[in-house]
């Protein structure tokens, strides 16, 4: 009996934490999406139940499908380049050359900087008039690009910034996975005459699958909810050209004089569902 009480005592802080910071906010967000909330409703508590009306509202909104497409492109391109570049850098730093530890630490700087600093820096670099990127284009004889104010380039601009910010995370996780692979396997492969490319595809990459899976899953969840980078750089514009589901949810809830809390919460719930689906797929794959 005493052991059970002790066990529950140790579990209590975790249960309270999960309930207060995860379960309750999820419940409140679900409740918001099923009611017609206004600013007055939060004070008087008289928000009427509307069922799935808020979901019908966002599905019929002309912003919905472009936002879904932008979210898919932003997430997919970010994951591919973040993981590929992070993998390449991890393989590079595995060679243990002089100053490799120092250079590896410097690559962590984008990950350690506050996002508002990183996004503001990229906004300055991509500024149409005074940005360093357009200055470099002028030096080589190319026309400047309206990176942040052109509908054709705004989504690409925020994606490039997000890739730069996410590379260090992939580098750290993949590098730790490489360190766990026994060196004897590579020695045996070298004795068998395996070439570097063959060694990577037949030894390194298969042994990194568990690490790669969790890296991509965490990257997916993080990228789906990216808001601050896009909002600071373009605010989802121009003309919604870089609006994702995350920025649209914020704009619906807080970006208007008459906030639409219900539809904003409904958009947020869609993001939660997508993240949960991929999380369950990861768990099912891991069990196999």
mmCIF file of C-alpha atoms in Angstrom:
data_model
loop_
_atom_site.group_PDB
_atom_site.id
_atom_site.type_symbol
_atom_site.label_atom_id
_atom_site.label_comp_id
_atom_site.label_asym_id
_atom_site.label_seq_id
_atom_site.Cartn_x
_atom_site.Cartn_y
_atom_site.Cartn_z
ATOM 1 C CA UNK A 1 0.000 0.000 0.000
ATOM 2 C CA UNK A 2 2.792 2.373 0.959
ATOM 3 C CA UNK A 3 4.627 1.665 -2.330
ATOM 4 C CA UNK A 4 1.483 2.542 -4.316
ATOM 5 C CA UNK A 5 1.094 5.815 -2.433
ATOM 6 C CA UNK A 6 4.745 6.635 -3.066
ATOM 7 C CA UNK A 7 4.324 5.837 -6.759
ATOM 8 C CA UNK A 8 1.316 8.141 -7.092
ATOM 9 C CA UNK A 9 3.169 10.842 -5.156
ATOM 10 C CA UNK A 10 5.975 10.761 -7.712
ATOM 11 C CA UNK A 11 3.489 10.769 -10.597
ATOM 12 C CA UNK A 12 1.367 13.602 -9.197
ATOM 13 C CA UNK A 13 3.594 16.505 -10.378
ATOM 14 C CA UNK A 14 3.680 15.084 -13.918
ATOM 15 C CA UNK A 15 -0.082 14.514 -13.959
ATOM 16 C CA UNK A 16 -0.762 18.030 -12.689
ATOM 17 C CA UNK A 17 1.642 19.516 -15.226
ATOM 18 C CA UNK A 18 0.134 17.606 -18.169
ATOM 19 C CA UNK A 19 -3.378 18.439 -17.052
ATOM 20 C CA UNK A 20 -2.735 22.145 -16.504
ATOM 21 C CA UNK A 21 -0.555 22.863 -19.523
ATOM 22 C CA UNK A 22 -1.747 20.308 -22.096
ATOM 23 C CA UNK A 23 -5.118 18.717 -21.370
ATOM 24 C CA UNK A 24 -6.913 21.859 -20.181
ATOM 25 C CA UNK A 25 -5.668 24.137 -23.012
ATOM 26 C CA UNK A 26 -6.681 21.476 -25.565
ATOM 27 C CA UNK A 27 -10.122 21.241 -23.974
ATOM 28 C CA UNK A 28 -10.510 25.033 -23.979
ATOM 29 C CA UNK A 29 -9.449 25.248 -27.620
ATOM 30 C CA UNK A 30 -11.967 22.564 -28.553
ATOM 31 C CA UNK A 31 -14.661 24.389 -26.595
ATOM 32 C CA UNK A 32 -13.770 27.652 -28.357
ATOM 33 C CA UNK A 33 -14.166 26.005 -31.753
ATOM 34 C CA UNK A 34 -17.654 24.722 -30.895
ATOM 35 C CA UNK A 35 -19.095 28.005 -29.590
ATOM 36 C CA UNK A 36 -19.636 31.557 -30.789
ATOM 37 C CA UNK A 37 -17.192 33.429 -28.605
ATOM 38 C CA UNK A 38 -16.828 37.197 -28.546
ATOM 39 C CA UNK A 39 -14.854 39.469 -26.245
ATOM 40 C CA UNK A 40 -17.988 39.916 -24.160
ATOM 41 C CA UNK A 41 -18.438 36.152 -23.921
ATOM 42 C CA UNK A 42 -15.188 35.767 -22.004
ATOM 43 C CA UNK A 43 -16.502 38.190 -19.374
ATOM 44 C CA UNK A 44 -20.135 37.091 -19.151
ATOM 45 C CA UNK A 45 -19.673 33.415 -20.087
ATOM 46 C CA UNK A 46 -22.705 33.304 -22.394
ATOM 47 C CA UNK A 47 -21.118 31.930 -25.577
ATOM 48 C CA UNK A 48 -23.822 29.914 -27.400
ATOM 49 C CA UNK A 49 -23.047 26.403 -28.619
ATOM 50 C CA UNK A 50 -22.811 26.338 -32.434
ATOM 51 C CA UNK A 51 -21.557 22.822 -33.130
ATOM 52 C CA UNK A 52 -19.481 22.577 -36.292
ATOM 53 C CA UNK A 53 -20.506 25.972 -37.652
ATOM 54 C CA UNK A 54 -17.030 27.413 -37.077
ATOM 55 C CA UNK A 55 -15.495 24.566 -39.087
ATOM 56 C CA UNK A 56 -17.988 25.191 -41.896
ATOM 57 C CA UNK A 57 -16.994 28.851 -41.779
ATOM 58 C CA UNK A 58 -13.288 28.195 -42.285
ATOM 59 C CA UNK A 59 -13.846 25.507 -44.952
ATOM 60 C CA UNK A 60 -15.962 27.896 -46.998
ATOM 61 C CA UNK A 61 -13.531 30.788 -46.540
ATOM 62 C CA UNK A 62 -11.513 31.545 -49.728
ATOM 63 C CA UNK A 63 -8.373 31.757 -47.602
ATOM 64 C CA UNK A 64 -8.607 28.136 -46.442
ATOM 65 C CA UNK A 65 -7.249 26.164 -49.401
ATOM 66 C CA UNK A 66 -4.443 28.624 -50.247
ATOM 67 C CA UNK A 67 -3.419 28.508 -46.574
ATOM 68 C CA UNK A 68 -3.426 24.690 -46.651
ATOM 69 C CA UNK A 69 -1.254 24.709 -49.771
ATOM 70 C CA UNK A 70 1.151 27.274 -48.326
ATOM 71 C CA UNK A 71 1.400 25.238 -45.112
ATOM 72 C CA UNK A 72 2.149 22.056 -47.068
ATOM 73 C CA UNK A 73 4.804 23.751 -49.225
ATOM 74 C CA UNK A 74 6.372 25.606 -46.301
ATOM 75 C CA UNK A 75 6.495 22.448 -44.169
ATOM 76 C CA UNK A 76 7.586 20.011 -46.886
ATOM 77 C CA UNK A 77 10.352 22.164 -48.368
ATOM 78 C CA UNK A 78 11.628 23.127 -44.913
ATOM 79 C CA UNK A 79 11.822 19.500 -43.767
ATOM 80 C CA UNK A 80 13.594 18.289 -46.911
ATOM 81 C CA UNK A 81 16.297 20.959 -46.857
ATOM 82 C CA UNK A 82 16.720 21.086 -43.081
ATOM 83 C CA UNK A 83 17.201 17.329 -42.844
ATOM 84 C CA UNK A 84 19.380 17.019 -45.970
ATOM 85 C CA UNK A 85 21.707 19.860 -45.004
ATOM 86 C CA UNK A 86 21.756 18.738 -41.367
ATOM 87 C CA UNK A 87 22.684 15.195 -42.460
ATOM 88 C CA UNK A 88 25.442 16.478 -44.752
ATOM 89 C CA UNK A 89 26.903 18.654 -41.990
ATOM 90 C CA UNK A 90 26.716 15.804 -39.463
ATOM 91 C CA UNK A 91 28.648 13.533 -41.840
ATOM 92 C CA UNK A 92 31.145 16.322 -42.412
ATOM 93 C CA UNK A 93 31.774 16.943 -38.708
ATOM 94 C CA UNK A 94 32.081 13.206 -38.036
ATOM 95 C CA UNK A 95 35.570 13.371 -39.580
ATOM 96 C CA UNK A 96 37.018 15.053 -36.437
ATOM 97 C CA UNK A 97 39.336 17.585 -38.051
ATOM 98 C CA UNK A 98 40.993 20.516 -36.184
ATOM 99 C CA UNK A 99 38.478 23.103 -34.919
ATOM 100 C CA UNK A 100 35.571 20.774 -35.805
ATOM 101 C CA UNK A 101 34.074 21.188 -32.316
ATOM 102 C CA UNK A 102 34.316 24.989 -32.576
ATOM 103 C CA UNK A 103 32.694 25.088 -36.005
ATOM 104 C CA UNK A 104 29.974 22.711 -34.852
ATOM 105 C CA UNK A 105 29.243 25.004 -31.928
ATOM 106 C CA UNK A 106 29.018 28.012 -34.266
ATOM 107 C CA UNK A 107 26.414 26.208 -36.345
ATOM 108 C CA UNK A 108 24.193 26.146 -33.248
ATOM 109 C CA UNK A 109 23.922 29.940 -33.191
ATOM 110 C CA UNK A 110 20.774 30.136 -35.395
ATOM 111 C CA UNK A 111 19.083 27.630 -33.083
ATOM 112 C CA UNK A 112 20.031 29.540 -29.927
ATOM 113 C CA UNK A 113 19.015 33.007 -31.104
ATOM 114 C CA UNK A 114 15.519 34.241 -30.180
ATOM 115 C CA UNK A 115 13.216 33.814 -33.161
ATOM 116 C CA UNK A 116 12.345 37.495 -33.192
ATOM 117 C CA UNK A 117 16.046 38.292 -33.661
ATOM 118 C CA UNK A 118 16.474 35.736 -36.456
ATOM 119 C CA UNK A 119 13.320 36.832 -38.278
ATOM 120 C CA UNK A 120 14.211 40.514 -37.955
ATOM 121 C CA UNK A 121 17.695 39.827 -39.299
ATOM 122 C CA UNK A 122 16.295 38.019 -42.331
ATOM 123 C CA UNK A 123 13.820 40.861 -42.879
ATOM 124 C CA UNK A 124 16.722 43.295 -43.029
ATOM 125 C CA UNK A 125 18.800 41.047 -45.295
ATOM 126 C CA UNK A 126 15.903 40.582 -47.737
ATOM 127 C CA UNK A 127 14.772 44.202 -47.727
ATOM 128 C CA UNK A 128 14.084 45.348 -51.293
ATOM 129 C CA UNK A 129 15.963 48.650 -50.987
ATOM 130 C CA UNK A 130 18.658 48.265 -48.344
ATOM 131 C CA UNK A 131 19.008 44.487 -47.974
ATOM 132 C CA UNK A 132 22.382 42.821 -48.319
ATOM 133 C CA UNK A 133 20.964 40.106 -50.604
ATOM 134 C CA UNK A 134 19.799 42.586 -53.233
ATOM 135 C CA UNK A 135 23.091 44.487 -52.863
ATOM 136 C CA UNK A 136 24.927 41.271 -53.733
ATOM 137 C CA UNK A 137 22.639 40.717 -56.723
ATOM 138 C CA UNK A 138 23.414 44.218 -57.999
ATOM 139 C CA UNK A 139 27.157 43.567 -57.699
ATOM 140 C CA UNK A 140 26.923 40.587 -60.061
ATOM 141 C CA UNK A 141 24.685 42.442 -62.503
ATOM 142 C CA UNK A 142 21.300 40.939 -61.587
ATOM 143 C CA UNK A 143 18.089 42.836 -60.948
ATOM 144 C CA UNK A 144 16.986 43.165 -57.306
ATOM 145 C CA UNK A 145 14.104 41.019 -56.090
ATOM 146 C CA UNK A 146 11.169 42.119 -53.939
ATOM 147 C CA UNK A 147 11.649 39.220 -51.554
ATOM 148 C CA UNK A 148 9.100 40.226 -48.927
ATOM 149 C CA UNK A 149 6.650 42.348 -50.915
ATOM 150 C CA UNK A 150 6.175 40.201 -54.023
ATOM 151 C CA UNK A 151 3.497 37.463 -53.977
ATOM 152 C CA UNK A 152 5.828 35.308 -56.078
ATOM 153 C CA UNK A 153 8.709 35.451 -53.565
ATOM 154 C CA UNK A 154 7.287 35.992 -50.072
ATOM 155 C CA UNK A 155 6.611 32.308 -49.327
ATOM 156 C CA UNK A 156 10.061 31.344 -50.599
ATOM 157 C CA UNK A 157 11.639 34.024 -48.412
ATOM 158 C CA UNK A 158 10.070 32.856 -45.158
ATOM 159 C CA UNK A 159 10.840 29.242 -46.094
ATOM 160 C CA UNK A 160 14.532 30.055 -46.593
ATOM 161 C CA UNK A 161 14.643 31.754 -43.192
ATOM 162 C CA UNK A 162 12.940 28.785 -41.527
ATOM 163 C CA UNK A 163 15.365 26.336 -43.168
ATOM 164 C CA UNK A 164 18.319 28.317 -41.824
ATOM 165 C CA UNK A 165 16.865 28.309 -38.317
ATOM 166 C CA UNK A 166 16.074 24.557 -38.336
ATOM 167 C CA UNK A 167 19.362 23.185 -39.701
ATOM 168 C CA UNK A 168 21.204 23.184 -36.314
ATOM 169 C CA UNK A 169 18.529 20.995 -34.684
ATOM 170 C CA UNK A 170 18.857 18.396 -37.441
ATOM 171 C CA UNK A 171 22.649 18.601 -37.234
ATOM 172 C CA UNK A 172 22.693 17.937 -33.483
ATOM 173 C CA UNK A 173 20.260 15.009 -33.544
ATOM 174 C CA UNK A 174 21.740 13.289 -36.613
ATOM 175 C CA UNK A 175 25.283 13.809 -35.325
ATOM 176 C CA UNK A 176 24.335 12.116 -32.045
ATOM 177 C CA UNK A 177 22.901 9.218 -34.047
ATOM 178 C CA UNK A 178 26.127 8.898 -36.044
ATOM 179 C CA UNK A 179 28.135 8.760 -32.836
ATOM 180 C CA UNK A 180 26.106 5.726 -31.745
ATOM 181 C CA UNK A 181 27.089 3.665 -34.823
ATOM 182 C CA UNK A 182 30.055 1.391 -33.958
ATOM 183 C CA UNK A 183 33.246 2.194 -35.843
ATOM 184 C CA UNK A 184 33.862 -1.545 -36.356
ATOM 185 C CA UNK A 185 31.026 -1.650 -38.897
ATOM 186 C CA UNK A 186 32.751 0.945 -41.074
ATOM 187 C CA UNK A 187 36.085 -0.871 -40.719
ATOM 188 C CA UNK A 188 34.491 -4.107 -41.908
ATOM 189 C CA UNK A 189 32.869 -2.298 -44.831
ATOM 190 C CA UNK A 190 36.202 -0.759 -45.819
ATOM 191 C CA UNK A 191 37.861 -4.186 -45.768
ATOM 192 C CA UNK A 192 35.112 -5.468 -48.069
ATOM 193 C CA UNK A 193 35.883 -2.689 -50.551
ATOM 194 C CA UNK A 194 32.772 -0.612 -49.916
ATOM 195 C CA UNK A 195 32.866 2.843 -51.480
ATOM 196 C CA UNK A 196 31.818 5.925 -49.447
ATOM 197 C CA UNK A 197 28.482 6.260 -51.273
ATOM 198 C CA UNK A 198 27.738 2.556 -50.821
ATOM 199 C CA UNK A 199 28.680 2.787 -47.146
ATOM 200 C CA UNK A 200 26.272 5.660 -46.644
ATOM 201 C CA UNK A 201 23.270 4.037 -48.345
ATOM 202 C CA UNK A 202 23.807 0.483 -47.044
ATOM 203 C CA UNK A 203 25.110 1.163 -43.535
ATOM 204 C CA UNK A 204 24.796 4.733 -42.305
ATOM 205 C CA UNK A 205 21.361 5.651 -43.609
ATOM 206 C CA UNK A 206 19.614 2.378 -42.567
ATOM 207 C CA UNK A 207 21.112 2.561 -39.065
ATOM 208 C CA UNK A 208 19.969 6.175 -38.769
ATOM 209 C CA UNK A 209 16.328 5.403 -39.579
ATOM 210 C CA UNK A 210 15.089 5.607 -35.950
ATOM 211 C CA UNK A 211 16.925 8.906 -35.434
ATOM 212 C CA UNK A 212 15.780 10.205 -38.825
ATOM 213 C CA UNK A 213 12.155 9.346 -38.061
ATOM 214 C CA UNK A 214 12.021 11.218 -34.763
ATOM 215 C CA UNK A 215 13.944 14.152 -36.256
ATOM 216 C CA UNK A 216 11.485 14.488 -39.124
ATOM 217 C CA UNK A 217 8.492 14.082 -36.809
ATOM 218 C CA UNK A 218 9.670 16.789 -34.410
ATOM 219 C CA UNK A 219 10.565 19.007 -37.352
ATOM 220 C CA UNK A 220 7.108 18.484 -38.837
ATOM 221 C CA UNK A 221 5.333 19.376 -35.600
ATOM 222 C CA UNK A 222 7.514 22.443 -35.094
ATOM 223 C CA UNK A 223 7.173 23.671 -38.689
ATOM 224 C CA UNK A 224 3.393 23.226 -38.763
ATOM 225 C CA UNK A 225 3.030 25.704 -35.917
ATOM 226 C CA UNK A 226 5.635 28.237 -37.097
ATOM 227 C CA UNK A 227 4.049 31.632 -36.693
ATOM 228 C CA UNK A 228 6.539 34.219 -35.474
ATOM 229 C CA UNK A 229 8.977 33.943 -38.379
ATOM 230 C CA UNK A 230 6.267 34.447 -40.995
ATOM 231 C CA UNK A 231 4.443 37.136 -39.039
ATOM 232 C CA UNK A 232 7.558 39.216 -38.414
ATOM 233 C CA UNK A 233 8.797 38.957 -42.004
ATOM 234 C CA UNK A 234 5.604 39.241 -44.084
ATOM 235 C CA UNK A 235 2.540 39.038 -41.779
ATOM 236 C CA UNK A 236 1.255 36.404 -44.198
ATOM 237 C CA UNK A 237 1.237 38.810 -47.133
ATOM 238 C CA UNK A 238 1.238 40.308 -49.561
ATOM 239 C CA UNK A 239 -2.318 39.352 -50.538
ATOM 240 C CA UNK A 240 -2.114 36.212 -48.341
ATOM 241 C CA UNK A 241 0.742 34.885 -50.506
ATOM 242 C CA UNK A 242 2.587 33.555 -47.437
ATOM 243 C CA UNK A 243 -0.384 32.898 -45.164
ATOM 244 C CA UNK A 244 -0.267 29.489 -43.482
ATOM 245 C CA UNK A 245 -2.803 27.872 -41.185
ATOM 246 C CA UNK A 246 -0.832 29.048 -38.145
ATOM 247 C CA UNK A 247 -0.734 32.714 -39.192
ATOM 248 C CA UNK A 248 -4.362 32.574 -40.354
ATOM 249 C CA UNK A 249 -5.448 31.188 -36.974
ATOM 250 C CA UNK A 250 -3.691 34.069 -35.209
ATOM 251 C CA UNK A 251 -5.129 36.668 -37.561
ATOM 252 C CA UNK A 252 -8.659 35.345 -37.082
ATOM 253 C CA UNK A 253 -8.341 35.330 -33.304
ATOM 254 C CA UNK A 254 -6.257 38.423 -32.586
ATOM 255 C CA UNK A 255 -5.523 40.296 -35.804
ATOM 256 C CA UNK A 256 -8.868 42.042 -36.292
ATOM 257 C CA UNK A 257 -10.898 44.617 -34.430
ATOM 258 C CA UNK A 258 -13.711 42.044 -34.257
ATOM 259 C CA UNK A 259 -11.871 38.807 -33.399
ATOM 260 C CA UNK A 260 -13.310 35.492 -34.581
ATOM 261 C CA UNK A 261 -12.181 33.274 -31.716
ATOM 262 C CA UNK A 262 -14.241 30.258 -32.792
ATOM 263 C CA UNK A 263 -12.928 29.987 -36.378
ATOM 264 C CA UNK A 264 -9.400 30.752 -35.160
ATOM 265 C CA UNK A 265 -9.601 27.886 -32.656
ATOM 266 C CA UNK A 266 -11.009 25.609 -35.369
ATOM 267 C CA UNK A 267 -7.980 26.278 -37.580
ATOM 268 C CA UNK A 268 -5.706 25.538 -34.623
ATOM 269 C CA UNK A 269 -7.495 22.238 -34.037
ATOM 270 C CA UNK A 270 -6.874 21.214 -37.643
ATOM 271 C CA UNK A 271 -3.148 21.691 -37.067
ATOM 272 C CA UNK A 272 -3.364 19.593 -33.891
ATOM 273 C CA UNK A 273 -5.129 16.802 -35.788
ATOM 274 C CA UNK A 274 -2.480 16.777 -38.532
ATOM 275 C CA UNK A 275 0.312 16.602 -35.939
ATOM 276 C CA UNK A 276 -1.479 13.789 -34.079
ATOM 277 C CA UNK A 277 -1.953 11.775 -37.286
ATOM 278 C CA UNK A 278 1.760 11.887 -38.074
ATOM 279 C CA UNK A 279 2.586 11.140 -34.436
ATOM 280 C CA UNK A 280 0.398 8.021 -34.501
ATOM 281 C CA UNK A 281 1.992 6.932 -37.788
ATOM 282 C CA UNK A 282 5.402 7.294 -36.155
ATOM 283 C CA UNK A 283 4.331 5.218 -33.140
ATOM 284 C CA UNK A 284 2.889 2.516 -35.393
ATOM 285 C CA UNK A 285 6.055 2.400 -37.491
ATOM 286 C CA UNK A 286 8.233 2.258 -34.365
ATOM 287 C CA UNK A 287 6.259 -0.685 -32.976
ATOM 288 C CA UNK A 288 6.842 -2.605 -36.196
#
